[in-house]
XYZ file of C-alpha atoms in Angstrom:
360
model
C 83.033 102.073 137.040
C 84.334 98.329 136.764
C 87.838 99.980 137.033
C 86.657 101.724 140.754
C 85.395 98.029 142.188
C 89.226 96.460 141.428
C 90.503 99.551 143.938
C 87.836 98.487 146.515
C 88.568 94.999 146.426
C 91.532 94.824 147.871
C 95.109 93.315 145.773
C 94.740 89.967 145.945
C 91.192 88.881 143.683
C 90.538 88.182 140.267
C 89.371 91.741 139.475
C 93.073 93.024 139.585
C 92.729 91.754 136.312
C 90.789 95.273 135.784
C 93.319 97.287 135.827
C 94.617 96.265 133.212
C 94.337 98.849 130.272
C 94.462 95.853 127.282
C 91.916 94.268 129.312
C 90.050 97.177 129.796
C 90.380 97.759 125.835
C 89.010 94.719 125.180
C 86.066 94.636 127.605
C 84.842 98.249 126.278
C 85.504 97.032 123.120
C 82.936 94.418 122.513
C 80.696 96.763 125.470
C 79.979 99.402 122.873
C 79.794 96.727 119.658
C 76.942 94.575 121.081
C 74.975 98.356 122.824
C 75.088 99.022 119.261
C 74.371 96.045 117.379
C 71.959 95.259 120.164
C 69.836 98.246 119.889
C 70.665 99.413 116.432
C 66.913 98.343 115.156
C 65.449 99.965 117.574
C 67.823 103.565 117.075
C 67.149 102.750 113.601
C 63.510 102.711 113.317
C 62.973 105.787 115.883
C 65.488 107.691 114.006
C 63.137 107.171 110.534
C 59.796 107.706 112.445
C 61.131 110.840 113.470
C 63.279 111.844 110.286
C 60.563 110.991 107.503
C 61.854 112.070 104.467
C 65.669 111.695 105.663
C 68.485 113.246 104.903
C 68.159 115.376 101.919
C 70.286 114.300 98.710
C 71.982 116.328 96.798
C 70.871 116.741 93.379
C 73.235 118.042 91.704
C 75.842 115.125 93.252
C 76.063 111.593 91.508
C 72.736 109.924 90.272
C 73.269 106.550 92.166
C 73.244 108.373 94.980
C 69.428 109.730 94.866
C 68.264 105.561 95.237
C 69.419 107.184 99.097
C 66.365 108.645 100.190
C 64.618 108.384 102.723
C 67.597 107.043 104.573
C 68.246 108.002 108.468
C 70.398 109.309 109.291
C 71.916 110.751 113.072
C 73.570 107.714 113.228
C 76.035 109.283 115.133
C 73.333 108.924 118.772
C 74.101 105.473 118.069
C 78.079 105.389 118.013
C 77.942 108.806 120.601
C 75.765 105.771 123.304
C 77.325 103.138 122.809
C 80.647 104.530 123.626
C 80.174 106.988 126.268
C 78.622 104.069 128.010
C 80.974 102.157 126.784
C 83.806 104.315 128.297
C 81.794 105.028 131.965
C 82.117 101.239 132.078
C 85.435 100.745 131.510
C 88.486 103.758 131.665
C 90.023 104.846 134.655
C 87.492 107.685 135.963
C 90.196 109.712 137.685
C 92.173 110.070 134.727
C 91.709 113.896 133.714
C 92.332 113.459 129.396
C 89.649 110.674 129.501
C 87.568 113.651 130.667
C 88.960 115.701 128.339
C 88.653 113.704 125.429
C 84.860 112.813 126.341
C 83.977 116.958 126.724
C 85.483 117.589 123.269
C 83.145 114.689 121.839
C 80.542 115.544 122.844
C 80.433 118.600 122.456
C 81.108 118.678 118.878
C 78.407 115.679 118.367
C 75.673 118.135 119.819
C 77.212 120.538 117.219
C 76.843 118.004 114.610
C 73.055 116.793 115.901
C 71.776 120.293 115.778
C 73.114 121.541 111.968
C 71.800 117.726 111.201
C 68.205 118.788 112.852
C 68.499 121.685 110.819
C 68.732 120.039 107.501
C 66.430 117.230 107.862
C 63.754 119.668 109.517
C 64.204 121.705 106.759
C 65.524 119.367 104.373
C 68.205 121.179 102.831
C 71.474 120.862 103.209
C 71.860 124.196 104.481
C 72.584 123.808 108.223
C 73.568 126.953 111.016
C 75.940 129.314 109.779
C 79.183 127.793 108.820
C 80.755 130.421 110.636
C 79.264 130.031 114.020
C 79.772 126.968 114.117
C 83.594 127.050 113.885
C 83.177 128.980 116.385
C 81.449 127.201 119.044
C 83.955 123.687 117.473
C 86.946 126.790 118.613
C 85.825 127.205 121.543
C 85.378 124.221 122.645
C 88.921 122.569 121.495
C 90.343 125.402 122.833
C 88.697 124.781 126.603
C 89.844 121.251 126.285
C 93.336 122.301 124.792
C 94.248 124.399 127.586
C 93.106 121.578 130.495
C 95.354 119.226 128.135
C 98.556 121.603 128.687
C 98.043 121.948 132.270
C 97.518 118.338 132.689
C 101.204 117.760 129.761
C 103.908 116.380 132.205
C 106.033 120.247 132.604
C 108.477 119.401 130.336
C 106.646 118.771 127.254
C 104.220 121.932 128.125
C 103.238 124.365 125.198
C 106.276 122.030 123.254
C 105.338 120.332 119.525
C 106.390 116.849 119.252
C 108.301 116.271 115.999
C 108.370 112.180 114.802
C 111.008 110.269 113.787
C 113.707 112.936 115.224
C 114.192 111.667 118.983
C 114.740 114.364 120.913
C 113.135 117.305 118.404
C 110.196 119.571 120.251
C 109.302 123.248 119.399
C 108.037 125.626 121.989
C 105.324 127.101 121.085
C 104.891 129.577 123.933
C 100.924 131.270 123.971
C 100.613 129.735 120.323
C 100.469 126.113 121.386
C 96.850 126.135 122.650
C 94.914 127.730 119.772
C 97.682 125.844 117.192
C 96.569 122.047 119.433
C 92.936 123.776 118.721
C 92.848 124.217 115.200
C 94.728 120.087 115.101
C 91.286 119.269 116.502
C 89.534 121.003 114.983
C 91.108 120.535 111.143
C 90.641 117.105 112.146
C 86.571 116.899 113.337
C 85.658 118.910 109.964
C 87.732 116.747 108.198
C 85.569 113.502 109.197
C 82.591 115.335 108.664
C 83.552 116.014 104.732
C 85.262 112.068 104.283
C 80.866 110.700 105.288
C 79.545 111.107 102.270
C 79.985 107.158 101.006
C 78.165 104.198 102.773
C 81.377 102.770 105.385
C 84.006 105.959 103.843
C 83.867 107.653 106.932
C 83.569 105.028 109.712
C 86.547 102.129 108.438
C 89.466 104.401 108.342
C 88.616 106.182 111.498
C 88.271 103.122 113.556
C 91.855 102.245 111.938
C 92.903 105.623 112.502
C 91.763 105.014 116.625
C 93.402 101.336 116.429
C 96.447 103.258 115.160
C 95.909 106.269 118.412
C 94.968 103.768 120.890
C 98.526 101.541 119.850
C 100.250 105.361 120.321
C 98.398 106.491 124.055
C 99.490 102.864 125.765
C 103.030 103.174 124.708
C 103.480 106.944 125.349
C 101.370 106.711 128.476
C 104.473 103.675 129.843
C 107.282 104.515 131.277
C 108.701 101.439 130.461
C 107.627 101.341 126.394
C 108.086 104.815 126.058
C 111.637 104.676 127.280
C 112.293 102.129 124.632
C 111.321 103.310 121.826
C 113.007 106.933 122.840
C 109.444 108.808 122.561
C 107.767 111.693 124.991
C 106.384 109.966 127.630
C 103.036 111.586 129.314
C 101.608 110.119 132.313
C 97.900 108.874 131.954
C 97.710 108.909 128.285
C 97.373 105.325 127.667
C 94.015 105.250 129.677
C 93.013 106.911 126.184
C 93.348 103.539 124.984
C 90.565 102.284 126.955
C 88.588 105.142 124.849
C 89.813 104.341 121.281
C 88.916 100.675 121.875
C 85.244 101.928 122.601
C 85.038 104.162 119.309
C 86.329 100.690 116.833
C 83.114 98.444 118.936
C 80.363 101.571 119.082
C 82.162 101.712 114.988
C 82.005 98.068 114.331
C 78.061 98.394 115.618
C 77.280 101.181 113.725
C 79.670 98.898 110.110
C 76.910 96.623 110.924
C 74.082 98.997 109.574
C 75.911 101.242 107.406
C 77.417 98.675 105.088
C 75.428 99.578 101.465
C 73.488 99.390 101.543
C 72.749 101.988 104.667
C 70.843 101.700 106.741
C 71.016 104.911 108.382
C 74.002 107.583 107.538
C 76.653 109.097 110.360
C 75.770 112.675 109.991
C 77.187 114.906 110.897
C 76.918 113.921 115.100
C 79.114 111.391 114.566
C 81.576 112.223 111.974
C 82.244 115.631 113.552
C 82.526 113.686 117.332
C 85.082 111.772 116.089
C 86.828 113.676 114.138
C 87.214 115.890 117.403
C 88.014 112.658 119.078
C 90.671 111.721 117.643
C 92.211 114.733 116.955
C 92.184 115.413 121.469
C 93.801 111.863 121.904
C 96.274 113.087 118.825
C 96.951 116.682 120.920
C 96.927 114.982 124.422
C 99.634 111.890 123.267
C 101.750 114.616 121.781
C 101.767 113.794 118.609
C 99.719 115.955 116.613
C 101.943 115.630 112.884
C 101.284 111.253 113.330
C 97.666 112.223 112.542
C 98.067 113.861 109.906
C 99.637 110.611 108.065
C 97.329 108.664 110.006
C 94.563 110.667 109.051
C 96.153 111.011 105.918
C 92.868 110.335 104.023
C 91.057 112.894 105.918
C 93.323 115.314 104.603
C 93.565 113.976 101.511
C 89.948 115.129 101.270
C 88.833 118.058 103.479
C 91.729 120.030 100.945
C 90.574 118.800 97.955
C 87.113 120.617 98.492
C 89.654 123.977 99.848
C 91.281 124.150 96.923
C 88.142 122.973 94.332
C 87.337 126.110 96.011
C 90.282 128.684 95.116
C 90.355 127.334 91.920
C 86.853 128.482 91.199
C 87.145 131.759 92.639
C 90.777 132.673 90.999
C 90.544 131.233 87.983
C 86.532 130.100 87.348
C 87.699 126.875 86.499
C 87.955 123.188 88.607
C 91.087 120.658 89.374
C 88.069 117.579 90.694
C 85.252 116.862 88.251
C 83.220 117.537 92.628
C 84.733 117.415 95.232
C 85.148 115.854 98.603
C 87.458 113.656 95.999
C 85.817 110.639 96.750
C 82.731 112.284 94.463
C 85.552 112.865 92.163
C 86.144 109.122 91.577
C 82.647 108.253 91.164
C 82.165 110.868 88.704
C 84.900 109.153 86.447
C 83.168 105.561 86.567
C 84.546 104.086 89.813
C 81.539 102.500 91.563
C 80.218 103.311 95.560
C 82.546 99.899 96.890
C 85.353 100.922 94.401
C 85.770 104.361 95.821
C 85.063 102.968 99.843
C 87.298 99.869 99.819
C 90.352 101.721 97.967
C 90.217 104.049 100.584
C 90.755 102.682 103.385
C 93.369 100.182 102.109
C 95.133 103.470 102.097
C 93.725 104.332 105.452
C 95.544 101.278 106.526
C 98.603 101.779 104.387
C 98.582 105.453 105.985
C 97.839 104.476 109.903
C 101.188 101.662 109.442
C 103.088 104.481 108.562
C 102.198 106.401 111.218
C 103.086 103.618 113.397
C 106.865 102.756 112.175
C 108.094 106.075 112.997
C 107.647 104.925 116.656
C 110.379 102.694 116.409
C 111.928 105.154 113.270
C 114.574 107.382 115.920
């Protein structure tokens, strides 16, 4: 909206500042953060009133978690509301990648919202059918990837780019769409699995968003992409503004999610934010780098897969409890120790991911 205002105002006016991606990224961050911080208490009160008993707590989980009973969930609504308002206000509405990313985010958020709704109303950990949920996620992600393939430069369509290697591209052909959809769905569910402790998921998400905001900006700039010898993908720079909005909304949410949490993110937020990260990585042709930057999320979801497979095949468990953050709790780590140490891991992985831009 503000970008359109600068277009209508002519060329020699102070409003030209709204054409700069860096300025609008900062504006998006502060707008989303202020929105969530300002409306957060009202949203929490409303959700607490509507949900009554709040999110059900696992009886077989760490005993310290039983004190969290009554805490409302669906806090992702706060994040999505702040981020969407900020995105619509600060991004260029002509940019296709923004709309595709927004569609995936809201689509995954709607799936997560329905899952949270069933859990709260039934006071059960089981939402709706896992297979049907995955089917919906793949349908949304597949449609988004088809559009991304259409909007991508012809030379990069259906191509998988490899980090570190300058000109390494693998033409996946028709298989690129299901592969890219898998990246988006995997990212959504990996963040969803990580969301199990106060503040554990939202900070690594913000770290990953900051990293991919930088990547999207550099990849979408013909000068910087040429200097760094990465594939130039026109118009992806606008996704930096989207990342700024999510970081701002995340900071606002963290104010209320910091231990002891006043509200949980729920599937509403974790699925949506994971889907957003996956979409940006696919659009910027940095799918493999997402596995590095989001390595913490990969570790979390792999711990669950390993635990399930090990128990089914051998009858034994590899971890004391899955996901892996509960394993460390069972080993005696306090919740703040687990959370902060995992934040440190997320920062290190983000730095490694950024380093791949220069290692060519």
